[in-house]
PDB file of C-alpha atoms and ligand atoms in Angstrom:
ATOM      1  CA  UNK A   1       1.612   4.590  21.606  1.00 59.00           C
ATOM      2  CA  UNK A   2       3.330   5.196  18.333  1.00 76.00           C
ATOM      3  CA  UNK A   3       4.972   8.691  17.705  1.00 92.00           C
ATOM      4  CA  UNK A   4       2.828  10.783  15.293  1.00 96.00           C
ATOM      5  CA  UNK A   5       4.588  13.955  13.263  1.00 97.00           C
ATOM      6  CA  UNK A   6       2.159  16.054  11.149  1.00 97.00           C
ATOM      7  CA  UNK A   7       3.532  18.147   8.703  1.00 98.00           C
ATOM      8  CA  UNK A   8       1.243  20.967   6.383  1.00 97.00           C
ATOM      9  CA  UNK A   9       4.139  20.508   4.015  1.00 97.00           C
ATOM     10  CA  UNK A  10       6.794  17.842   2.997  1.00 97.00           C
ATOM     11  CA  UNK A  11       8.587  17.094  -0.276  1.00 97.00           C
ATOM     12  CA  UNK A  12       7.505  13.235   0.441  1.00 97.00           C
ATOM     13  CA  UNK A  13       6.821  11.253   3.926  1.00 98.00           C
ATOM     14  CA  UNK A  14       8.735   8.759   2.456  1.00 98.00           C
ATOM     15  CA  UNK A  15      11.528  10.841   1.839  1.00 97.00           C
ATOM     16  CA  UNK A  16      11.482  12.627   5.472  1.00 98.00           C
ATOM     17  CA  UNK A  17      10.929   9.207   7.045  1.00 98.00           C
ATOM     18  CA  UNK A  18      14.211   7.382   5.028  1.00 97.00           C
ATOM     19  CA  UNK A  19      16.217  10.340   5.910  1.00 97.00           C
ATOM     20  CA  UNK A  20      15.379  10.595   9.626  1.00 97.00           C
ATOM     21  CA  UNK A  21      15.160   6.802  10.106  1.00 96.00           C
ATOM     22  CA  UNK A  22      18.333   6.482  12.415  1.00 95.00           C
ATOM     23  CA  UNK A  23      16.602   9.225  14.750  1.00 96.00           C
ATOM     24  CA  UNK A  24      13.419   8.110  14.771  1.00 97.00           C
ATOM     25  CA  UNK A  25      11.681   5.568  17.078  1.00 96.00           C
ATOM     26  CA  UNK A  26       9.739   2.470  15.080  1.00 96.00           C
ATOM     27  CA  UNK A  27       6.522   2.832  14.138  1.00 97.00           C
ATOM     28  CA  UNK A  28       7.062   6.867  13.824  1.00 98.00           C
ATOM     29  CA  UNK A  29       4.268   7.413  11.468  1.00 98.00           C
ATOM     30  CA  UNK A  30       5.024  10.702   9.355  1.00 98.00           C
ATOM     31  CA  UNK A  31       1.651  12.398   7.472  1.00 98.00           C
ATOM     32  CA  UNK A  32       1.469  15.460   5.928  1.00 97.00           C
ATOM     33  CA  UNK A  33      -1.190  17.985   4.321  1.00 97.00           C
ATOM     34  CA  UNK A  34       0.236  17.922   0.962  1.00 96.00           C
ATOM     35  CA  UNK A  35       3.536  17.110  -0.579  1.00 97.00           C
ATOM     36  CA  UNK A  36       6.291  18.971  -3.046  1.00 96.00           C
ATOM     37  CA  UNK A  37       7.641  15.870  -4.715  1.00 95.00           C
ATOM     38  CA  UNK A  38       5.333  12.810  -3.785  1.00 96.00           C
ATOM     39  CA  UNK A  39       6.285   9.471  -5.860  1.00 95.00           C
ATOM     40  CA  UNK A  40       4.553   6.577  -6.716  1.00 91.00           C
ATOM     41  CA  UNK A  41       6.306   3.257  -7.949  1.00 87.00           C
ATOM     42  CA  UNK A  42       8.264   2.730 -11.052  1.00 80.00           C
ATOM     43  CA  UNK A  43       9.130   6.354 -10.694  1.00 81.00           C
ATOM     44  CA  UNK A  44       6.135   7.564 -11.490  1.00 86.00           C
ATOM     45  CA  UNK A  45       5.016  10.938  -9.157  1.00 90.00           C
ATOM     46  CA  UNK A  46       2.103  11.016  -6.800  1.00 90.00           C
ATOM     47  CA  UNK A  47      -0.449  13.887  -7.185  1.00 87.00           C
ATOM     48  CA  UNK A  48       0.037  14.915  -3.218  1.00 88.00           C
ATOM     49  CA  UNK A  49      -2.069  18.645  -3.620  1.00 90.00           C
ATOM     50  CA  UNK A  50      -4.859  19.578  -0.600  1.00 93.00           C
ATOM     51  CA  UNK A  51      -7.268  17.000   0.175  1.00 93.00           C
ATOM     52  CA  UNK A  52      -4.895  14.045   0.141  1.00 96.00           C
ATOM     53  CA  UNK A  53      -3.939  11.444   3.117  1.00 98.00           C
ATOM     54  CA  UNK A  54      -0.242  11.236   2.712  1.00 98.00           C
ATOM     55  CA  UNK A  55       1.787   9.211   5.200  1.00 98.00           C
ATOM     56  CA  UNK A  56       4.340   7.291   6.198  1.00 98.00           C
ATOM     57  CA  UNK A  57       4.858   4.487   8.661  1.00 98.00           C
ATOM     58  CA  UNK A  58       8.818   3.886   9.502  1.00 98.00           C
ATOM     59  CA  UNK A  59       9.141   0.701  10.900  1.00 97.00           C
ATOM     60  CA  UNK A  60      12.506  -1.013  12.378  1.00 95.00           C
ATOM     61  CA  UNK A  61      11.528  -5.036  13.009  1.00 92.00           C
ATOM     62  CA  UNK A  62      13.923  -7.540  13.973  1.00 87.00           C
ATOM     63  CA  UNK A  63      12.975 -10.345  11.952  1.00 85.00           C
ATOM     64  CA  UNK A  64      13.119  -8.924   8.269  1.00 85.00           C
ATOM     65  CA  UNK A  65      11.829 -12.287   6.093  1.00 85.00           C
ATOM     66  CA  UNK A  66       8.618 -11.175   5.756  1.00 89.00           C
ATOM     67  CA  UNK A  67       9.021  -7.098   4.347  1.00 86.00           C
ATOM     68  CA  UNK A  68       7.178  -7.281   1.242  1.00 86.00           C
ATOM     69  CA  UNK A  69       4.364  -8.490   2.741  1.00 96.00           C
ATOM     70  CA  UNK A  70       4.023  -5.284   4.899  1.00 97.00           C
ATOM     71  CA  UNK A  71       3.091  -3.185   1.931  1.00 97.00           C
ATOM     72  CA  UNK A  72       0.263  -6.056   1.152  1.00 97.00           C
ATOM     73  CA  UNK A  73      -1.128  -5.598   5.016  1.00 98.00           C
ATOM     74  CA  UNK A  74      -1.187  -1.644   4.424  1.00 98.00           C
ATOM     75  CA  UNK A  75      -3.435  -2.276   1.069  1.00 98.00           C
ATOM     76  CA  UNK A  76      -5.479  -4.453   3.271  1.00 98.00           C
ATOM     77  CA  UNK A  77      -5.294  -2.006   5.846  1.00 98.00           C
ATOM     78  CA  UNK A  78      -6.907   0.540   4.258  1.00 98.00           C
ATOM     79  CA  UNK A  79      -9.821  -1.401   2.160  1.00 98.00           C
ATOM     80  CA  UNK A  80     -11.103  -2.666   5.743  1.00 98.00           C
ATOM     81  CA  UNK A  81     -11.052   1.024   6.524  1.00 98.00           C
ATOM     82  CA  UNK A  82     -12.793   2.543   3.639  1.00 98.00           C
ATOM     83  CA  UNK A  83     -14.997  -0.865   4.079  1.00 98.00           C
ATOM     84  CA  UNK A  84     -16.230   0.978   7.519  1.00 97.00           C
ATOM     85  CA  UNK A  85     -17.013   4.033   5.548  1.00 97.00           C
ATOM     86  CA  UNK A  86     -19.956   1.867   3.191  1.00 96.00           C
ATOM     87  CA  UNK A  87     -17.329   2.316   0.188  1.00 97.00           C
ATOM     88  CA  UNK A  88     -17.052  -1.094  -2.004  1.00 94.00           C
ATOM     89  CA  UNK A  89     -13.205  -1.016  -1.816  1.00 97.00           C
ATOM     90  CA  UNK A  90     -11.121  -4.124  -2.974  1.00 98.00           C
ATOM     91  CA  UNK A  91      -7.498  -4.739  -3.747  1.00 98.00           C
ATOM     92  CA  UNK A  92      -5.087  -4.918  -7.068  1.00 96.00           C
ATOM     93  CA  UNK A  93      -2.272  -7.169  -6.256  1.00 96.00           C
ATOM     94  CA  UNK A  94      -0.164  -6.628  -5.216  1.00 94.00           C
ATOM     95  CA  UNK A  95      -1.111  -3.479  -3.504  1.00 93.00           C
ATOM     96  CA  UNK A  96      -3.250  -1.011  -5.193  1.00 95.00           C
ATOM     97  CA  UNK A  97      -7.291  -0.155  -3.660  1.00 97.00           C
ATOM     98  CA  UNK A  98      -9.719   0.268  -6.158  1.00 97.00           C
ATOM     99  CA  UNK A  99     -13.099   1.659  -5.933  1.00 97.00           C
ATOM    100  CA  UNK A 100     -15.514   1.624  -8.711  1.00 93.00           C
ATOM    101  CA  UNK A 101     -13.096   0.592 -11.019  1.00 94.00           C
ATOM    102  CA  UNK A 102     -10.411   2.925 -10.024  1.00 94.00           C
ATOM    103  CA  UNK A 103      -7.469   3.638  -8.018  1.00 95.00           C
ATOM    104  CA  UNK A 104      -8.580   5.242  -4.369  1.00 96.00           C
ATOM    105  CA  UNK A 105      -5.043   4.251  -2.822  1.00 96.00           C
ATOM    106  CA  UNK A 106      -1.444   3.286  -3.227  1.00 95.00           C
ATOM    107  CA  UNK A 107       1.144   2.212  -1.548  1.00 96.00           C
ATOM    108  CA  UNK A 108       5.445   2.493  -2.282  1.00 96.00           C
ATOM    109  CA  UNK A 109       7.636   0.550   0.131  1.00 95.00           C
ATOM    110  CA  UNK A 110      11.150   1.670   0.165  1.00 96.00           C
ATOM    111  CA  UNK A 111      14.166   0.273   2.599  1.00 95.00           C
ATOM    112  CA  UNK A 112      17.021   1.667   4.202  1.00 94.00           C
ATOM    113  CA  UNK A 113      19.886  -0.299   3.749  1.00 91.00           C
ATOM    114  CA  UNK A 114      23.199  -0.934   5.165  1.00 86.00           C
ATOM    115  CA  UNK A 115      25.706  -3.156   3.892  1.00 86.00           C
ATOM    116  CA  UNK A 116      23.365  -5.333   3.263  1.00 83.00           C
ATOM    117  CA  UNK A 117      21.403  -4.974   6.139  1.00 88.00           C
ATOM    118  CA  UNK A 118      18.087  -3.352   6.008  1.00 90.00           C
ATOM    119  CA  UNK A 119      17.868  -0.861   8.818  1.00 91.00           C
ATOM    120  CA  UNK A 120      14.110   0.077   8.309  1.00 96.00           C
ATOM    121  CA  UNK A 121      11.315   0.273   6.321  1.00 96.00           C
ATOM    122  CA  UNK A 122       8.816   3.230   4.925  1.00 97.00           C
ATOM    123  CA  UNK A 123       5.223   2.067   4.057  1.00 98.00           C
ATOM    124  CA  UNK A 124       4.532   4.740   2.089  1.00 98.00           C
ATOM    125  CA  UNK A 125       0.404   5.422   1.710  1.00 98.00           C
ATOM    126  CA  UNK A 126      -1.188   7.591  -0.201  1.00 97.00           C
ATOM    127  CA  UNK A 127      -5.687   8.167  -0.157  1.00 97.00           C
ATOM    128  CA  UNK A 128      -7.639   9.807  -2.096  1.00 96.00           C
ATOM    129  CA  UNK A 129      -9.696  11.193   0.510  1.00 96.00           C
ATOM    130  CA  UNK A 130     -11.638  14.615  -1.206  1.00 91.00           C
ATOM    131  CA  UNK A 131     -10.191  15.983  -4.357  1.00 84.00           C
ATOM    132  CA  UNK A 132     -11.594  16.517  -7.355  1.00 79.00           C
ATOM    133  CA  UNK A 133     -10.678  16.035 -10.785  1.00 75.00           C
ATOM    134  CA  UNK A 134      -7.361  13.765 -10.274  1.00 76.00           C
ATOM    135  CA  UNK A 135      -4.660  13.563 -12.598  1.00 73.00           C
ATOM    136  CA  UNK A 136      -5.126  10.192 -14.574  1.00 68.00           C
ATOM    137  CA  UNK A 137      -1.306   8.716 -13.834  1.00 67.00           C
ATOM    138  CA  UNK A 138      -0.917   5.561 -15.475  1.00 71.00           C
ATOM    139  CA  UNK A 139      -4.878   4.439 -14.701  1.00 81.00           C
ATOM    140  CA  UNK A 140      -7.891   6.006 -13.751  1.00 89.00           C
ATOM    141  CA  UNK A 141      -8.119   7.505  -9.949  1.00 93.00           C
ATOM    142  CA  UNK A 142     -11.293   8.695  -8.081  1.00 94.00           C
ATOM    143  CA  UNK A 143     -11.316  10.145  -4.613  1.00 95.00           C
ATOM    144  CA  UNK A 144     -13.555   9.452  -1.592  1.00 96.00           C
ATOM    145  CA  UNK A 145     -15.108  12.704  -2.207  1.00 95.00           C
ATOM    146  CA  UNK A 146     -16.243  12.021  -5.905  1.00 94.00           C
ATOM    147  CA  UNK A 147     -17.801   8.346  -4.741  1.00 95.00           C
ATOM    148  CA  UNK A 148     -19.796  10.456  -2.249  1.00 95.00           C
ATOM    149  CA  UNK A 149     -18.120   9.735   1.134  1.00 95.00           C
ATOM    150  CA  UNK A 150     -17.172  12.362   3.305  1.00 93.00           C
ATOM    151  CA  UNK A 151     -14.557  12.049   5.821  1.00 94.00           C
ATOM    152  CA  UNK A 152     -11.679  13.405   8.008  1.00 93.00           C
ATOM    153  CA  UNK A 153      -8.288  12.528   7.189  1.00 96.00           C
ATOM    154  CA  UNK A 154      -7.413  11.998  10.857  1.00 95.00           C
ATOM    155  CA  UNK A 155      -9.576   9.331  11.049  1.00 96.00           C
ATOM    156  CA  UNK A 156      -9.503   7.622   8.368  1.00 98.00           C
ATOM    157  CA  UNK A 157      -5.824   7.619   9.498  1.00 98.00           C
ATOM    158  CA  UNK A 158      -6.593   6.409  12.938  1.00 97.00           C
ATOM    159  CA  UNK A 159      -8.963   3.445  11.683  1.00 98.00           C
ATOM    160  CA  UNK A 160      -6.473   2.260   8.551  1.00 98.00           C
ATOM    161  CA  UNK A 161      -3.413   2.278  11.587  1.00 98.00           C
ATOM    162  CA  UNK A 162      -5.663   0.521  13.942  1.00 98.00           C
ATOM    163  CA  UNK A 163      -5.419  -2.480  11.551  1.00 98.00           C
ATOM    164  CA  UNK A 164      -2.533  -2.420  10.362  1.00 98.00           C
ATOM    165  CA  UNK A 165      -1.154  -2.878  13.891  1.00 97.00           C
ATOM    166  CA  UNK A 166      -3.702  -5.571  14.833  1.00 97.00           C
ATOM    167  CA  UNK A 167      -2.029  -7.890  12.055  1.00 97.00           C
ATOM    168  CA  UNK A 168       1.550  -6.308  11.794  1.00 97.00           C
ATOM    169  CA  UNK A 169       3.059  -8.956  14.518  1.00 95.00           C
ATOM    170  CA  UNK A 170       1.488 -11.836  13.137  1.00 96.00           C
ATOM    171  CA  UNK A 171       2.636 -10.520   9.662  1.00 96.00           C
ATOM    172  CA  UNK A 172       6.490 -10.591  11.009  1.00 94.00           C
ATOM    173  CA  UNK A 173       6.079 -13.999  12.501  1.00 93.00           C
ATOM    174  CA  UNK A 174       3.865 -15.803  10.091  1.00 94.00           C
ATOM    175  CA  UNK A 175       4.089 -13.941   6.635  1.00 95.00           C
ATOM    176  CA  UNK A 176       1.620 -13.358   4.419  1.00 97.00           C
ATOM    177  CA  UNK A 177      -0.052 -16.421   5.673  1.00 97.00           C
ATOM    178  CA  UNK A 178      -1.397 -14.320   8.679  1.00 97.00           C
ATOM    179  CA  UNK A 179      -3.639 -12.354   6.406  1.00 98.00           C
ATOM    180  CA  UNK A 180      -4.340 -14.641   2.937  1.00 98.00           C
ATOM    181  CA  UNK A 181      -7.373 -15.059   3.720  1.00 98.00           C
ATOM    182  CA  UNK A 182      -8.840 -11.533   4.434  1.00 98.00           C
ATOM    183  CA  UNK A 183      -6.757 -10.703   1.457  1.00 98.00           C
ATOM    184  CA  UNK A 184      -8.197 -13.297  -0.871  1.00 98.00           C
ATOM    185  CA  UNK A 185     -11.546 -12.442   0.212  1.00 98.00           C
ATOM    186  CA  UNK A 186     -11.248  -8.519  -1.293  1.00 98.00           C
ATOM    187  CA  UNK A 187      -9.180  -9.954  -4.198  1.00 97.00           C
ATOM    188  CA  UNK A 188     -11.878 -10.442  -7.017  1.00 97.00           C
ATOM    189  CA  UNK A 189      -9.199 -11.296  -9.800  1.00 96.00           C
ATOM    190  CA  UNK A 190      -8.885 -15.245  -9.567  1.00 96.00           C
ATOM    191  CA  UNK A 191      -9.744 -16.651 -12.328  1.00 96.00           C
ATOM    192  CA  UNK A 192      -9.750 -13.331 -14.515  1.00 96.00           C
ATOM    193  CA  UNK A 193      -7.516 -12.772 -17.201  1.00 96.00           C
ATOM    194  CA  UNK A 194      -4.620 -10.847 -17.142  1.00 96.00           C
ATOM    195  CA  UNK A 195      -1.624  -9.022 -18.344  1.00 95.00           C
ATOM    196  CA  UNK A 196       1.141  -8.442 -15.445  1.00 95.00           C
ATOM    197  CA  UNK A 197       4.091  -6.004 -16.361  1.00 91.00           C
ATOM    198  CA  UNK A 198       7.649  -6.200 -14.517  1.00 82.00           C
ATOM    199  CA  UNK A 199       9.929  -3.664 -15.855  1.00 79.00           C
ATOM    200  CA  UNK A 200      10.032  -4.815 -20.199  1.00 83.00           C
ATOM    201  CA  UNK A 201       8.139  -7.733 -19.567  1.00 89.00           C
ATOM    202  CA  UNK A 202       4.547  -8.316 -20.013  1.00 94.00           C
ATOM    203  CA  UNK A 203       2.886 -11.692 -18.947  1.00 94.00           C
ATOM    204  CA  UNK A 204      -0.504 -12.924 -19.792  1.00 96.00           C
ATOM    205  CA  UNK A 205      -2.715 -15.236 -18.288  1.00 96.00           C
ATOM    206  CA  UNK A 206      -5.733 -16.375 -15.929  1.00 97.00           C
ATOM    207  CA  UNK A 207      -5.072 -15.765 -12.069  1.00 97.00           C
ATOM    208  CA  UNK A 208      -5.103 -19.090 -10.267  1.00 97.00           C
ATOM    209  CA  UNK A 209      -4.513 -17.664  -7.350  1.00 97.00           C
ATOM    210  CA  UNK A 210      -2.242 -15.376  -4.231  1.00 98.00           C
ATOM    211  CA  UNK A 211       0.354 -17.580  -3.088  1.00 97.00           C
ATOM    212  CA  UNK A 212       0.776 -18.141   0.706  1.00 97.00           C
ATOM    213  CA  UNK A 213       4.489 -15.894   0.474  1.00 97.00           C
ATOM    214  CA  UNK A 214       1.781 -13.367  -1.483  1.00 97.00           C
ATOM    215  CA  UNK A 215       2.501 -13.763  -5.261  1.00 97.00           C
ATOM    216  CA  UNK A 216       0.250 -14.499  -7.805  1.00 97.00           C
ATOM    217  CA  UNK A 217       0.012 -17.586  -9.355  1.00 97.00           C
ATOM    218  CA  UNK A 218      -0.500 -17.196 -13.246  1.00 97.00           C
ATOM    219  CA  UNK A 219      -1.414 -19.842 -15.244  1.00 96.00           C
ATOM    220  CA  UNK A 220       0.262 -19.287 -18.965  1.00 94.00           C
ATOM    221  CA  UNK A 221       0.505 -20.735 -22.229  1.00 93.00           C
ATOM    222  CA  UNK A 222       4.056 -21.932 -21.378  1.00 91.00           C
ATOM    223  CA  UNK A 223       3.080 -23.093 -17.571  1.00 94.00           C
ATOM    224  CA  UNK A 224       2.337 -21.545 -14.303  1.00 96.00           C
ATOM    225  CA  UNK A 225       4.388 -18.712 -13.111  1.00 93.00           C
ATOM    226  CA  UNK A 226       4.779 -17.317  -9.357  1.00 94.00           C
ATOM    227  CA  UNK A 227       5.114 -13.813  -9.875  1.00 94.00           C
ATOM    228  CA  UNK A 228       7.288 -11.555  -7.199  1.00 93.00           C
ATOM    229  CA  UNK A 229       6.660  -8.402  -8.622  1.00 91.00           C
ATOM    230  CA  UNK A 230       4.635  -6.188 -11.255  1.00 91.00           C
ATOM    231  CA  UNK A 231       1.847  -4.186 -12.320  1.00 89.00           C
ATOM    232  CA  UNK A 232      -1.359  -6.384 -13.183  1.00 92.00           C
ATOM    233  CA  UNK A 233      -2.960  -4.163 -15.666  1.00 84.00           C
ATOM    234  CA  UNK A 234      -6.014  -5.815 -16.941  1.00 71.00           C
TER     235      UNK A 234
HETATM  236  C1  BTN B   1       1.713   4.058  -6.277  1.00 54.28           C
HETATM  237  O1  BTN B   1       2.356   4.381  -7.280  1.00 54.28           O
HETATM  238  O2  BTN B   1       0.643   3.476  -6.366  1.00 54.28           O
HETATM  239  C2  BTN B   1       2.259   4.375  -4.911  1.00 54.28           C
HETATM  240  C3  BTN B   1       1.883   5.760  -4.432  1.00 54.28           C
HETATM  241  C4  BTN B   1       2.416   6.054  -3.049  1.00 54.28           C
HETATM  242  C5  BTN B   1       2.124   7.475  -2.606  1.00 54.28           C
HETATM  243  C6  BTN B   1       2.479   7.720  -1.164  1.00 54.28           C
HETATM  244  S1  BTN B   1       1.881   9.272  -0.577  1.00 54.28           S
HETATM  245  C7  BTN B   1       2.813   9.102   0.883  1.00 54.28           C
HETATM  246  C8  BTN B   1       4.142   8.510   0.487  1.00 54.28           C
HETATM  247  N1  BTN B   1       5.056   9.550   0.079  1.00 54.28           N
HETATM  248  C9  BTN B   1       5.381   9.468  -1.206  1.00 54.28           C
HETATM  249  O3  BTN B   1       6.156  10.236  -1.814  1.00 54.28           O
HETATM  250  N2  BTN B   1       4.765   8.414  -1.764  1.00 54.28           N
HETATM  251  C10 BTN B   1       3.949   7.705  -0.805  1.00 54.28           C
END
């Protein structure tokens, strides 16, 4: 049984879970009701008010090749779950749920390191579960409530950690290979054309495909690139 710590309020699970990691047990999942200072990647912050699913899952593994592809399980993780609930979820690569054309769900990954080792890992998850009105930050967002699901947060929780630990050993042994095909099969991009961002750089280009170390493949006019990292935002 993994240790569960529920919080009304946090500044950000993330946050809590990096700063308590040495204490902690792995697997310590951190959620809370809303948070002060949620983030989201490149900086940007999270909307984290009431209505939210906010958590964090600290994990310690042995074998660390395979890290970024933990963040890719989570996104899985929680389209099979909002799959359960009748809602036509897919997935953004690299880790982004969209429903209806928007974002329901994401995900920011952030390590503890020490000299050069990485002590542990928060999987940082944040669902749209039943507010209203969300704050448009960087693309549209729409909550379960608003596509007309109702749920509880505790178990939407229980069924999106349910699995993500079915695949999470088979991730650490395998890679990304243990889930490219259930994550292929909600990715509805290939073959679509794109524009990727990383940092100043935009790319363009048709999706040939998710790599089986989980990049995307882009086909370009100057050649095919694997790409580690980025935003797709077409
Ligand atoms: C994104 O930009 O798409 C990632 C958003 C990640 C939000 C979650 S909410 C729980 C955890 N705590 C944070 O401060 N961020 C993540």
């Amino acid at each position: 049984m993994e240790r569960y710590l529920h919080f009304d309020e946090l500044d950000s699970t993330n946050t809590y879970a990096k700063k308590h990691h040495a204490s902690l047990p792995d697997k310590t999942v951190i959620a809370a009701d809303t948070q002060t200072a949620g983030r989201g990647r490149c900086d940007r912050k999270w909307c984290s008010g009431k209505g939210g699913l906010y958590f964090s899952v600290l994990l310690k593994p042995h074998k660390t090749d395979f890290l970024s592809n933990v963040t890719q399980l989570m996104a899985l993780s929680v389209c099979r779950a909002l799959e359960d609930l009748r809602v036509p979820a897919y997935l953004k690569w690299p880790n982004d749920v969209l429903a209806d054309g928007k974002k329901i769900c994401g995900i920011l990954s952030e390590t503890v390191a020490f000299g050069g080792r990485i002590d542990a890992l928060a999987v940082g998850t944040g669902v749209n579960v039943s507010q209203d009105g969300l704050e448009r930050v960087g693309q549209p967002a729409v909550s379960l409530r608003e596509l007309g699901v109702l749920t509880d947060k505790e178990t939407l929780l229980a069924a999106i950690l349910d699995y993500f630990w079915r695949d999470y050993d088979a991730l650490l042994q395998r890679g990304f290979e243990a889930i490219r095909t259930p994550y292929k099969a909600r990715f509805p991009y290939l073959g679509k054309q794109t524009a990727v961002k990383n940092g100043g750089q935009t790319l363009f280009g048709t999706v040939q495909d998710v790599s089986p170390g989980g990049t995307l493949v882009l086909r370009t006019a100057k050649g095919t690139e694997n790409i580690y990292i980025g935003d797709m935002t077409l």
